[in-house]
Protein backbone atom coordinates (compact mmCIF):
# COMPACT_ATOMS: atom_id res chain seq x y z
CA UNK A 1 0.00 0.00 0.00
CA UNK A 2 1.44 3.34 -1.08
CA UNK A 3 1.33 5.82 1.75
CA UNK A 4 -0.26 9.19 1.06
CA UNK A 5 0.23 12.26 3.26
CA UNK A 6 -2.44 14.31 5.03
CA UNK A 7 -4.06 11.55 7.06
CA UNK A 8 -5.20 12.50 10.59
CA UNK A 9 -4.38 9.69 13.02
CA UNK A 10 -5.00 9.46 16.77
CA UNK A 11 -3.70 6.51 18.80
CA UNK A 12 -3.74 5.18 22.35
CA UNK A 13 -0.75 2.98 23.12
CA UNK A 14 1.76 1.56 25.55
CA UNK A 15 5.44 1.68 24.70
CA UNK A 16 7.95 -0.84 26.04
CA UNK A 17 11.70 -0.80 25.49
CA UNK A 18 13.30 -4.22 24.98
CA UNK A 19 16.80 -4.97 26.29
CA UNK A 20 19.23 -7.29 24.50
CA UNK A 21 18.21 -10.12 26.84
CA UNK A 22 14.53 -9.60 25.98
CA UNK A 23 13.56 -7.83 29.20
CA UNK A 24 10.74 -5.33 28.62
CA UNK A 25 10.39 -1.98 30.41
CA UNK A 26 7.24 0.13 30.19
CA UNK A 27 8.22 3.65 29.16
CA UNK A 28 5.03 5.42 28.11
CA UNK A 29 1.26 5.10 28.16
CA UNK A 30 -1.10 7.26 26.13
CA UNK A 31 -4.81 6.88 26.84
CA UNK A 32 -7.80 6.99 24.47
CA UNK A 33 -9.09 9.98 26.45
CA UNK A 34 -5.96 11.94 25.57
CA UNK A 35 -4.57 10.19 22.49
CA UNK A 36 -1.42 11.04 20.57
CA UNK A 37 -2.55 12.59 17.28
CA UNK A 38 -0.64 13.65 14.19
CA UNK A 39 -1.01 14.21 10.46
CA UNK A 40 0.96 11.76 8.37
CA UNK A 41 3.55 12.78 5.80
CA UNK A 42 4.99 15.73 7.73
CA UNK A 43 7.73 13.94 9.67
CA UNK A 44 6.08 14.81 12.98
CA UNK A 45 6.47 11.36 14.47
CA UNK A 46 8.91 8.48 14.15
CA UNK A 47 9.05 7.22 10.55
CA UNK A 48 8.80 3.49 11.33
CA UNK A 49 6.04 4.09 13.88
CA UNK A 50 4.05 5.98 11.26
CA UNK A 51 4.67 3.30 8.63
CA UNK A 52 3.15 0.65 10.92
CA UNK A 53 0.20 2.79 12.00
CA UNK A 54 -0.76 4.37 8.67
CA UNK A 55 -2.53 1.38 7.02
CA UNK A 56 -4.77 0.76 10.04
CA UNK A 57 -8.37 1.95 10.44
CA UNK A 58 -10.33 3.40 13.36
CA UNK A 59 -10.84 0.71 15.99
CA UNK A 60 -7.95 -1.49 14.82
CA UNK A 61 -5.45 -2.73 17.38
CA UNK A 62 -1.70 -3.08 16.90
CA UNK A 63 1.26 -4.80 18.49
CA UNK A 64 4.60 -4.37 16.70
CA UNK A 65 8.25 -4.15 17.64
CA UNK A 66 10.96 -2.01 16.05
CA UNK A 67 14.57 -3.16 16.10
CA UNK A 68 17.21 -0.77 17.50
CA UNK A 69 18.16 0.05 13.90
CA UNK A 70 14.56 0.96 13.13
CA UNK A 71 14.19 2.83 16.41
CA UNK A 72 16.97 5.10 17.62
CA UNK A 73 20.03 3.23 16.42
CA UNK A 74 22.67 1.24 18.23
CA UNK A 75 24.36 2.58 21.34
CA UNK A 76 27.59 4.38 20.37
CA UNK A 77 30.34 4.42 23.00
CA UNK A 78 32.06 7.35 21.27
CA UNK A 79 28.95 9.47 21.83
CA UNK A 80 29.93 9.99 25.49
CA UNK A 81 31.71 13.33 25.95
CA UNK A 82 33.79 14.65 28.85
CA UNK A 83 33.21 18.39 29.10
CA UNK A 84 35.28 20.73 31.30
CA UNK A 85 33.37 21.46 34.49
CA UNK A 86 33.82 25.22 34.13
CA UNK A 87 31.73 25.08 30.97
CA UNK A 88 28.70 24.66 33.21
CA UNK A 89 29.41 27.69 35.39
CA UNK A 90 26.75 30.41 35.60
CA UNK A 91 27.70 33.69 37.27
CA UNK A 92 30.91 32.09 38.48
CA UNK A 93 29.24 29.05 40.06
CA UNK A 94 28.61 25.50 38.86
CA UNK A 95 25.02 25.17 37.62
CA UNK A 96 24.04 22.25 39.86
CA UNK A 97 20.36 23.19 39.50
CA UNK A 98 20.36 21.93 35.91
CA UNK A 99 23.49 19.79 35.69
CA UNK A 100 23.39 16.78 38.00
CA UNK A 101 23.80 13.04 37.51
CA UNK A 102 20.76 11.69 35.68
CA UNK A 103 19.62 15.07 34.38
CA UNK A 104 18.53 15.32 30.75
CA UNK A 105 19.88 18.62 29.54
CA UNK A 106 19.26 20.53 26.29
CA UNK A 107 22.36 20.93 24.17
CA UNK A 108 23.36 22.84 21.08
CA UNK A 109 26.35 22.15 18.84
CA UNK A 110 28.46 24.63 16.91
CA UNK A 111 26.13 24.37 13.92
CA UNK A 112 23.15 25.42 16.05
CA UNK A 113 21.46 22.00 16.10
CA UNK A 114 19.50 21.20 19.26
CA UNK A 115 19.39 17.82 21.02
CA UNK A 116 19.49 16.31 24.51
CA UNK A 117 22.21 14.68 26.57
CA UNK A 118 22.16 12.73 29.82
CA UNK A 119 24.59 13.66 32.62
CA UNK A 120 26.40 10.45 33.57
CA UNK A 121 29.06 11.67 35.98
CA UNK A 122 30.44 14.85 37.53
CA UNK A 123 33.90 15.15 39.03
CA UNK A 124 36.21 17.99 39.99
CA UNK A 125 37.32 18.56 36.41
CA UNK A 126 34.69 17.27 33.97
CA UNK A 127 31.03 16.57 33.38
CA UNK A 128 30.44 13.34 31.45
CA UNK A 129 27.45 13.58 29.11
CA UNK A 130 25.92 10.71 27.13
CA UNK A 131 24.71 11.98 23.75
CA UNK A 132 23.04 8.72 22.78
CA UNK A 133 19.26 8.72 22.72
CA UNK A 134 17.99 7.14 25.99
CA UNK A 135 16.48 4.30 23.93
CA UNK A 136 19.52 3.72 21.68
CA UNK A 137 20.36 0.03 21.41
CA UNK A 138 16.87 -1.04 22.51
CA UNK A 139 13.90 -2.53 20.69
CA UNK A 140 10.62 -0.62 20.86
CA UNK A 141 7.36 -2.51 21.33
CA UNK A 142 4.10 -0.62 20.71
CA UNK A 143 0.72 -2.00 21.76
CA UNK A 144 -2.44 -0.02 21.28
CA UNK A 145 -5.55 1.01 19.40
CA UNK A 146 -6.37 3.40 16.57
CA UNK A 147 -8.73 5.93 18.16
CA UNK A 148 -9.30 7.79 14.88
CA UNK A 149 -7.99 7.53 11.33
CA UNK A 150 -9.34 9.71 8.53
CA UNK A 151 -8.35 12.17 5.86
CA UNK A 152 -7.13 15.41 7.43
CA UNK A 153 -9.16 18.51 6.70
CA UNK A 154 -7.65 21.43 4.80
CA UNK A 155 -7.85 23.58 7.94
CA UNK A 156 -5.93 20.95 9.96
CA UNK A 157 -3.23 20.75 7.30
CA UNK A 158 -2.90 24.51 6.98
CA UNK A 159 -2.76 24.99 10.77
CA UNK A 160 0.00 22.41 11.01
CA UNK A 161 1.97 24.04 8.20
CA UNK A 162 1.69 27.39 9.99
CA UNK A 163 2.97 25.82 13.22
CA UNK A 164 5.90 24.16 11.46
CA UNK A 165 6.92 27.25 9.51
CA UNK A 166 6.66 29.46 12.60
CA UNK A 167 9.06 27.17 14.46
CA UNK A 168 6.58 26.24 17.18
CA UNK A 169 5.33 23.02 15.61
CA UNK A 170 6.64 19.56 16.24
CA UNK A 171 5.58 16.64 18.32
CA UNK A 172 2.70 16.76 20.68
CA UNK A 173 3.39 13.21 21.77
CA UNK A 174 5.84 10.45 21.15
CA UNK A 175 5.25 7.74 18.63
CA UNK A 176 8.58 6.34 19.67
CA UNK A 177 10.10 9.61 20.74
CA UNK A 178 8.43 11.89 18.27
CA UNK A 179 10.84 14.53 17.06
CA UNK A 180 13.62 12.76 18.89
CA UNK A 181 13.92 10.52 15.89
CA UNK A 182 16.48 13.03 14.61
CA UNK A 183 18.55 12.49 17.73
CA UNK A 184 21.11 10.41 15.92
CA UNK A 185 24.32 10.83 17.85
CA UNK A 186 27.49 10.26 15.97
CA UNK A 187 30.97 10.38 17.45
CA UNK A 188 31.46 13.04 20.06
CA UNK A 189 34.75 14.84 20.37
CA UNK A 190 35.24 16.33 23.81
CA UNK A 191 37.85 18.67 22.32
CA UNK A 192 35.02 20.39 20.45
CA UNK A 193 32.87 20.78 23.54
CA UNK A 194 31.93 24.34 24.32
CA UNK A 195 29.20 23.89 26.84
CA UNK A 196 25.66 22.66 27.34
CA UNK A 197 22.28 23.46 28.74
CA UNK A 198 21.81 27.14 28.02
CA UNK A 199 25.36 27.25 26.68
CA UNK A 200 27.11 25.87 23.64
CA UNK A 201 27.61 22.12 23.74
CA UNK A 202 29.68 19.21 22.45
CA UNK A 203 30.23 18.28 18.87
CA UNK A 204 27.19 16.35 17.65
CA UNK A 205 26.82 14.73 14.24
PDB file of C-alpha atoms in Angstrom:
ATOM      1  CA  UNK A   1       0.000   0.000   0.000  1.00  0.00           C
ATOM      2  CA  UNK A   2       1.444   3.340  -1.080  1.00  0.00           C
ATOM      3  CA  UNK A   3       1.327   5.817   1.749  1.00  0.00           C
ATOM      4  CA  UNK A   4      -0.261   9.188   1.059  1.00  0.00           C
ATOM      5  CA  UNK A   5       0.226  12.260   3.256  1.00  0.00           C
ATOM      6  CA  UNK A   6      -2.435  14.311   5.035  1.00  0.00           C
ATOM      7  CA  UNK A   7      -4.058  11.550   7.059  1.00  0.00           C
ATOM      8  CA  UNK A   8      -5.198  12.501  10.587  1.00  0.00           C
ATOM      9  CA  UNK A   9      -4.375   9.690  13.019  1.00  0.00           C
ATOM     10  CA  UNK A  10      -5.004   9.462  16.771  1.00  0.00           C
ATOM     11  CA  UNK A  11      -3.703   6.511  18.801  1.00  0.00           C
ATOM     12  CA  UNK A  12      -3.736   5.181  22.347  1.00  0.00           C
ATOM     13  CA  UNK A  13      -0.752   2.985  23.125  1.00  0.00           C
ATOM     14  CA  UNK A  14       1.759   1.556  25.554  1.00  0.00           C
ATOM     15  CA  UNK A  15       5.445   1.676  24.697  1.00  0.00           C
ATOM     16  CA  UNK A  16       7.951  -0.845  26.044  1.00  0.00           C
ATOM     17  CA  UNK A  17      11.703  -0.801  25.493  1.00  0.00           C
ATOM     18  CA  UNK A  18      13.297  -4.222  24.981  1.00  0.00           C
ATOM     19  CA  UNK A  19      16.800  -4.971  26.290  1.00  0.00           C
ATOM     20  CA  UNK A  20      19.228  -7.291  24.500  1.00  0.00           C
ATOM     21  CA  UNK A  21      18.206 -10.125  26.840  1.00  0.00           C
ATOM     22  CA  UNK A  22      14.532  -9.604  25.975  1.00  0.00           C
ATOM     23  CA  UNK A  23      13.561  -7.826  29.199  1.00  0.00           C
ATOM     24  CA  UNK A  24      10.744  -5.330  28.623  1.00  0.00           C
ATOM     25  CA  UNK A  25      10.391  -1.981  30.410  1.00  0.00           C
ATOM     26  CA  UNK A  26       7.242   0.133  30.189  1.00  0.00           C
ATOM     27  CA  UNK A  27       8.216   3.654  29.161  1.00  0.00           C
ATOM     28  CA  UNK A  28       5.025   5.417  28.108  1.00  0.00           C
ATOM     29  CA  UNK A  29       1.258   5.096  28.164  1.00  0.00           C
ATOM     30  CA  UNK A  30      -1.098   7.265  26.133  1.00  0.00           C
ATOM     31  CA  UNK A  31      -4.813   6.875  26.836  1.00  0.00           C
ATOM     32  CA  UNK A  32      -7.798   6.989  24.473  1.00  0.00           C
ATOM     33  CA  UNK A  33      -9.091   9.979  26.452  1.00  0.00           C
ATOM     34  CA  UNK A  34      -5.962  11.945  25.573  1.00  0.00           C
ATOM     35  CA  UNK A  35      -4.567  10.186  22.486  1.00  0.00           C
ATOM     36  CA  UNK A  36      -1.423  11.038  20.567  1.00  0.00           C
ATOM     37  CA  UNK A  37      -2.550  12.590  17.277  1.00  0.00           C
ATOM     38  CA  UNK A  38      -0.644  13.653  14.188  1.00  0.00           C
ATOM     39  CA  UNK A  39      -1.015  14.215  10.460  1.00  0.00           C
ATOM     40  CA  UNK A  40       0.961  11.756   8.367  1.00  0.00           C
ATOM     41  CA  UNK A  41       3.546  12.776   5.801  1.00  0.00           C
ATOM     42  CA  UNK A  42       4.995  15.729   7.726  1.00  0.00           C
ATOM     43  CA  UNK A  43       7.732  13.944   9.669  1.00  0.00           C
ATOM     44  CA  UNK A  44       6.081  14.815  12.976  1.00  0.00           C
ATOM     45  CA  UNK A  45       6.471  11.360  14.467  1.00  0.00           C
ATOM     46  CA  UNK A  46       8.908   8.478  14.148  1.00  0.00           C
ATOM     47  CA  UNK A  47       9.048   7.217  10.548  1.00  0.00           C
ATOM     48  CA  UNK A  48       8.803   3.489  11.334  1.00  0.00           C
ATOM     49  CA  UNK A  49       6.045   4.090  13.875  1.00  0.00           C
ATOM     50  CA  UNK A  50       4.053   5.977  11.265  1.00  0.00           C
ATOM     51  CA  UNK A  51       4.666   3.299   8.629  1.00  0.00           C
ATOM     52  CA  UNK A  52       3.154   0.651  10.922  1.00  0.00           C
ATOM     53  CA  UNK A  53       0.204   2.790  11.999  1.00  0.00           C
ATOM     54  CA  UNK A  54      -0.759   4.369   8.670  1.00  0.00           C
ATOM     55  CA  UNK A  55      -2.531   1.382   7.016  1.00  0.00           C
ATOM     56  CA  UNK A  56      -4.775   0.762  10.044  1.00  0.00           C
ATOM     57  CA  UNK A  57      -8.369   1.947  10.443  1.00  0.00           C
ATOM     58  CA  UNK A  58     -10.328   3.398  13.360  1.00  0.00           C
ATOM     59  CA  UNK A  59     -10.836   0.709  15.995  1.00  0.00           C
ATOM     60  CA  UNK A  60      -7.953  -1.493  14.815  1.00  0.00           C
ATOM     61  CA  UNK A  61      -5.447  -2.730  17.382  1.00  0.00           C
ATOM     62  CA  UNK A  62      -1.698  -3.076  16.903  1.00  0.00           C
ATOM     63  CA  UNK A  63       1.264  -4.802  18.488  1.00  0.00           C
ATOM     64  CA  UNK A  64       4.597  -4.370  16.696  1.00  0.00           C
ATOM     65  CA  UNK A  65       8.251  -4.148  17.637  1.00  0.00           C
ATOM     66  CA  UNK A  66      10.963  -2.009  16.053  1.00  0.00           C
ATOM     67  CA  UNK A  67      14.568  -3.156  16.104  1.00  0.00           C
ATOM     68  CA  UNK A  68      17.205  -0.770  17.497  1.00  0.00           C
ATOM     69  CA  UNK A  69      18.164   0.052  13.898  1.00  0.00           C
ATOM     70  CA  UNK A  70      14.555   0.956  13.128  1.00  0.00           C
ATOM     71  CA  UNK A  71      14.195   2.829  16.407  1.00  0.00           C
ATOM     72  CA  UNK A  72      16.973   5.102  17.624  1.00  0.00           C
ATOM     73  CA  UNK A  73      20.035   3.225  16.417  1.00  0.00           C
ATOM     74  CA  UNK A  74      22.672   1.237  18.229  1.00  0.00           C
ATOM     75  CA  UNK A  75      24.358   2.577  21.339  1.00  0.00           C
ATOM     76  CA  UNK A  76      27.590   4.385  20.371  1.00  0.00           C
ATOM     77  CA  UNK A  77      30.336   4.423  22.997  1.00  0.00           C
ATOM     78  CA  UNK A  78      32.062   7.345  21.271  1.00  0.00           C
ATOM     79  CA  UNK A  79      28.947   9.474  21.834  1.00  0.00           C
ATOM     80  CA  UNK A  80      29.932   9.993  25.487  1.00  0.00           C
ATOM     81  CA  UNK A  81      31.711  13.326  25.954  1.00  0.00           C
ATOM     82  CA  UNK A  82      33.791  14.647  28.845  1.00  0.00           C
ATOM     83  CA  UNK A  83      33.211  18.393  29.102  1.00  0.00           C
ATOM     84  CA  UNK A  84      35.283  20.731  31.299  1.00  0.00           C
ATOM     85  CA  UNK A  85      33.369  21.465  34.489  1.00  0.00           C
ATOM     86  CA  UNK A  86      33.823  25.221  34.132  1.00  0.00           C
ATOM     87  CA  UNK A  87      31.732  25.084  30.971  1.00  0.00           C
ATOM     88  CA  UNK A  88      28.697  24.661  33.213  1.00  0.00           C
ATOM     89  CA  UNK A  89      29.410  27.689  35.388  1.00  0.00           C
ATOM     90  CA  UNK A  90      26.753  30.412  35.598  1.00  0.00           C
ATOM     91  CA  UNK A  91      27.696  33.689  37.273  1.00  0.00           C
ATOM     92  CA  UNK A  92      30.911  32.088  38.478  1.00  0.00           C
ATOM     93  CA  UNK A  93      29.242  29.046  40.065  1.00  0.00           C
ATOM     94  CA  UNK A  94      28.614  25.498  38.856  1.00  0.00           C
ATOM     95  CA  UNK A  95      25.017  25.174  37.617  1.00  0.00           C
ATOM     96  CA  UNK A  96      24.042  22.255  39.858  1.00  0.00           C
ATOM     97  CA  UNK A  97      20.363  23.188  39.505  1.00  0.00           C
ATOM     98  CA  UNK A  98      20.364  21.932  35.914  1.00  0.00           C
ATOM     99  CA  UNK A  99      23.492  19.788  35.688  1.00  0.00           C
ATOM    100  CA  UNK A 100      23.387  16.776  38.002  1.00  0.00           C
ATOM    101  CA  UNK A 101      23.799  13.036  37.513  1.00  0.00           C
ATOM    102  CA  UNK A 102      20.757  11.694  35.678  1.00  0.00           C
ATOM    103  CA  UNK A 103      19.624  15.067  34.379  1.00  0.00           C
ATOM    104  CA  UNK A 104      18.533  15.315  30.750  1.00  0.00           C
ATOM    105  CA  UNK A 105      19.885  18.618  29.538  1.00  0.00           C
ATOM    106  CA  UNK A 106      19.258  20.535  26.291  1.00  0.00           C
ATOM    107  CA  UNK A 107      22.357  20.932  24.172  1.00  0.00           C
ATOM    108  CA  UNK A 108      23.365  22.838  21.084  1.00  0.00           C
ATOM    109  CA  UNK A 109      26.346  22.153  18.837  1.00  0.00           C
ATOM    110  CA  UNK A 110      28.457  24.630  16.911  1.00  0.00           C
ATOM    111  CA  UNK A 111      26.126  24.365  13.921  1.00  0.00           C
ATOM    112  CA  UNK A 112      23.153  25.417  16.051  1.00  0.00           C
ATOM    113  CA  UNK A 113      21.464  21.997  16.099  1.00  0.00           C
ATOM    114  CA  UNK A 114      19.498  21.201  19.264  1.00  0.00           C
ATOM    115  CA  UNK A 115      19.387  17.822  21.020  1.00  0.00           C
ATOM    116  CA  UNK A 116      19.488  16.313  24.507  1.00  0.00           C
ATOM    117  CA  UNK A 117      22.213  14.679  26.574  1.00  0.00           C
ATOM    118  CA  UNK A 118      22.160  12.725  29.820  1.00  0.00           C
ATOM    119  CA  UNK A 119      24.585  13.657  32.616  1.00  0.00           C
ATOM    120  CA  UNK A 120      26.396  10.446  33.572  1.00  0.00           C
ATOM    121  CA  UNK A 121      29.061  11.674  35.981  1.00  0.00           C
ATOM    122  CA  UNK A 122      30.441  14.852  37.526  1.00  0.00           C
ATOM    123  CA  UNK A 123      33.898  15.147  39.028  1.00  0.00           C
ATOM    124  CA  UNK A 124      36.206  17.985  39.989  1.00  0.00           C
ATOM    125  CA  UNK A 125      37.319  18.564  36.414  1.00  0.00           C
ATOM    126  CA  UNK A 126      34.692  17.271  33.972  1.00  0.00           C
ATOM    127  CA  UNK A 127      31.028  16.572  33.378  1.00  0.00           C
ATOM    128  CA  UNK A 128      30.437  13.339  31.451  1.00  0.00           C
ATOM    129  CA  UNK A 129      27.452  13.580  29.108  1.00  0.00           C
ATOM    130  CA  UNK A 130      25.923  10.711  27.126  1.00  0.00           C
ATOM    131  CA  UNK A 131      24.708  11.978  23.754  1.00  0.00           C
ATOM    132  CA  UNK A 132      23.043   8.720  22.785  1.00  0.00           C
ATOM    133  CA  UNK A 133      19.256   8.723  22.720  1.00  0.00           C
ATOM    134  CA  UNK A 134      17.991   7.142  25.988  1.00  0.00           C
ATOM    135  CA  UNK A 135      16.478   4.301  23.930  1.00  0.00           C
ATOM    136  CA  UNK A 136      19.515   3.716  21.685  1.00  0.00           C
ATOM    137  CA  UNK A 137      20.355   0.027  21.414  1.00  0.00           C
ATOM    138  CA  UNK A 138      16.869  -1.037  22.513  1.00  0.00           C
ATOM    139  CA  UNK A 139      13.897  -2.530  20.695  1.00  0.00           C
ATOM    140  CA  UNK A 140      10.620  -0.617  20.863  1.00  0.00           C
ATOM    141  CA  UNK A 141       7.360  -2.509  21.329  1.00  0.00           C
ATOM    142  CA  UNK A 142       4.100  -0.623  20.705  1.00  0.00           C
ATOM    143  CA  UNK A 143       0.722  -2.003  21.760  1.00  0.00           C
ATOM    144  CA  UNK A 144      -2.443  -0.020  21.285  1.00  0.00           C
ATOM    145  CA  UNK A 145      -5.554   1.014  19.401  1.00  0.00           C
ATOM    146  CA  UNK A 146      -6.370   3.398  16.572  1.00  0.00           C
ATOM    147  CA  UNK A 147      -8.728   5.929  18.163  1.00  0.00           C
ATOM    148  CA  UNK A 148      -9.295   7.789  14.879  1.00  0.00           C
ATOM    149  CA  UNK A 149      -7.987   7.527  11.328  1.00  0.00           C
ATOM    150  CA  UNK A 150      -9.339   9.711   8.530  1.00  0.00           C
ATOM    151  CA  UNK A 151      -8.350  12.171   5.864  1.00  0.00           C
ATOM    152  CA  UNK A 152      -7.125  15.407   7.429  1.00  0.00           C
ATOM    153  CA  UNK A 153      -9.163  18.515   6.698  1.00  0.00           C
ATOM    154  CA  UNK A 154      -7.648  21.434   4.795  1.00  0.00           C
ATOM    155  CA  UNK A 155      -7.850  23.575   7.945  1.00  0.00           C
ATOM    156  CA  UNK A 156      -5.933  20.948   9.958  1.00  0.00           C
ATOM    157  CA  UNK A 157      -3.225  20.746   7.305  1.00  0.00           C
ATOM    158  CA  UNK A 158      -2.901  24.514   6.979  1.00  0.00           C
ATOM    159  CA  UNK A 159      -2.759  24.995  10.765  1.00  0.00           C
ATOM    160  CA  UNK A 160      -0.005  22.405  11.008  1.00  0.00           C
ATOM    161  CA  UNK A 161       1.972  24.038   8.203  1.00  0.00           C
ATOM    162  CA  UNK A 162       1.695  27.394   9.988  1.00  0.00           C
ATOM    163  CA  UNK A 163       2.973  25.820  13.218  1.00  0.00           C
ATOM    164  CA  UNK A 164       5.898  24.160  11.461  1.00  0.00           C
ATOM    165  CA  UNK A 165       6.921  27.253   9.508  1.00  0.00           C
ATOM    166  CA  UNK A 166       6.658  29.459  12.601  1.00  0.00           C
ATOM    167  CA  UNK A 167       9.057  27.170  14.457  1.00  0.00           C
ATOM    168  CA  UNK A 168       6.583  26.236  17.178  1.00  0.00           C
ATOM    169  CA  UNK A 169       5.331  23.024  15.613  1.00  0.00           C
ATOM    170  CA  UNK A 170       6.640  19.557  16.244  1.00  0.00           C
ATOM    171  CA  UNK A 171       5.580  16.639  18.318  1.00  0.00           C
ATOM    172  CA  UNK A 172       2.698  16.761  20.682  1.00  0.00           C
ATOM    173  CA  UNK A 173       3.386  13.210  21.767  1.00  0.00           C
ATOM    174  CA  UNK A 174       5.839  10.445  21.145  1.00  0.00           C
ATOM    175  CA  UNK A 175       5.252   7.743  18.633  1.00  0.00           C
ATOM    176  CA  UNK A 176       8.583   6.343  19.670  1.00  0.00           C
ATOM    177  CA  UNK A 177      10.102   9.612  20.737  1.00  0.00           C
ATOM    178  CA  UNK A 178       8.431  11.891  18.270  1.00  0.00           C
ATOM    179  CA  UNK A 179      10.836  14.529  17.058  1.00  0.00           C
ATOM    180  CA  UNK A 180      13.623  12.763  18.893  1.00  0.00           C
ATOM    181  CA  UNK A 181      13.923  10.517  15.887  1.00  0.00           C
ATOM    182  CA  UNK A 182      16.477  13.029  14.614  1.00  0.00           C
ATOM    183  CA  UNK A 183      18.550  12.492  17.731  1.00  0.00           C
ATOM    184  CA  UNK A 184      21.110  10.412  15.918  1.00  0.00           C
ATOM    185  CA  UNK A 185      24.316  10.834  17.853  1.00  0.00           C
ATOM    186  CA  UNK A 186      27.494  10.264  15.970  1.00  0.00           C
ATOM    187  CA  UNK A 187      30.966  10.376  17.447  1.00  0.00           C
ATOM    188  CA  UNK A 188      31.462  13.043  20.058  1.00  0.00           C
ATOM    189  CA  UNK A 189      34.752  14.841  20.375  1.00  0.00           C
ATOM    190  CA  UNK A 190      35.239  16.327  23.806  1.00  0.00           C
ATOM    191  CA  UNK A 191      37.847  18.672  22.318  1.00  0.00           C
ATOM    192  CA  UNK A 192      35.020  20.389  20.449  1.00  0.00           C
ATOM    193  CA  UNK A 193      32.873  20.777  23.544  1.00  0.00           C
ATOM    194  CA  UNK A 194      31.926  24.342  24.317  1.00  0.00           C
ATOM    195  CA  UNK A 195      29.203  23.887  26.844  1.00  0.00           C
ATOM    196  CA  UNK A 196      25.665  22.656  27.338  1.00  0.00           C
ATOM    197  CA  UNK A 197      22.280  23.459  28.742  1.00  0.00           C
ATOM    198  CA  UNK A 198      21.812  27.142  28.023  1.00  0.00           C
ATOM    199  CA  UNK A 199      25.357  27.252  26.679  1.00  0.00           C
ATOM    200  CA  UNK A 200      27.106  25.873  23.638  1.00  0.00           C
ATOM    201  CA  UNK A 201      27.609  22.125  23.737  1.00  0.00           C
ATOM    202  CA  UNK A 202      29.680  19.209  22.453  1.00  0.00           C
ATOM    203  CA  UNK A 203      30.228  18.278  18.866  1.00  0.00           C
ATOM    204  CA  UNK A 204      27.194  16.350  17.651  1.00  0.00           C
ATOM    205  CA  UNK A 205      26.819  14.727  14.243  1.00  0.00           C
TER     206      UNK A 205
END
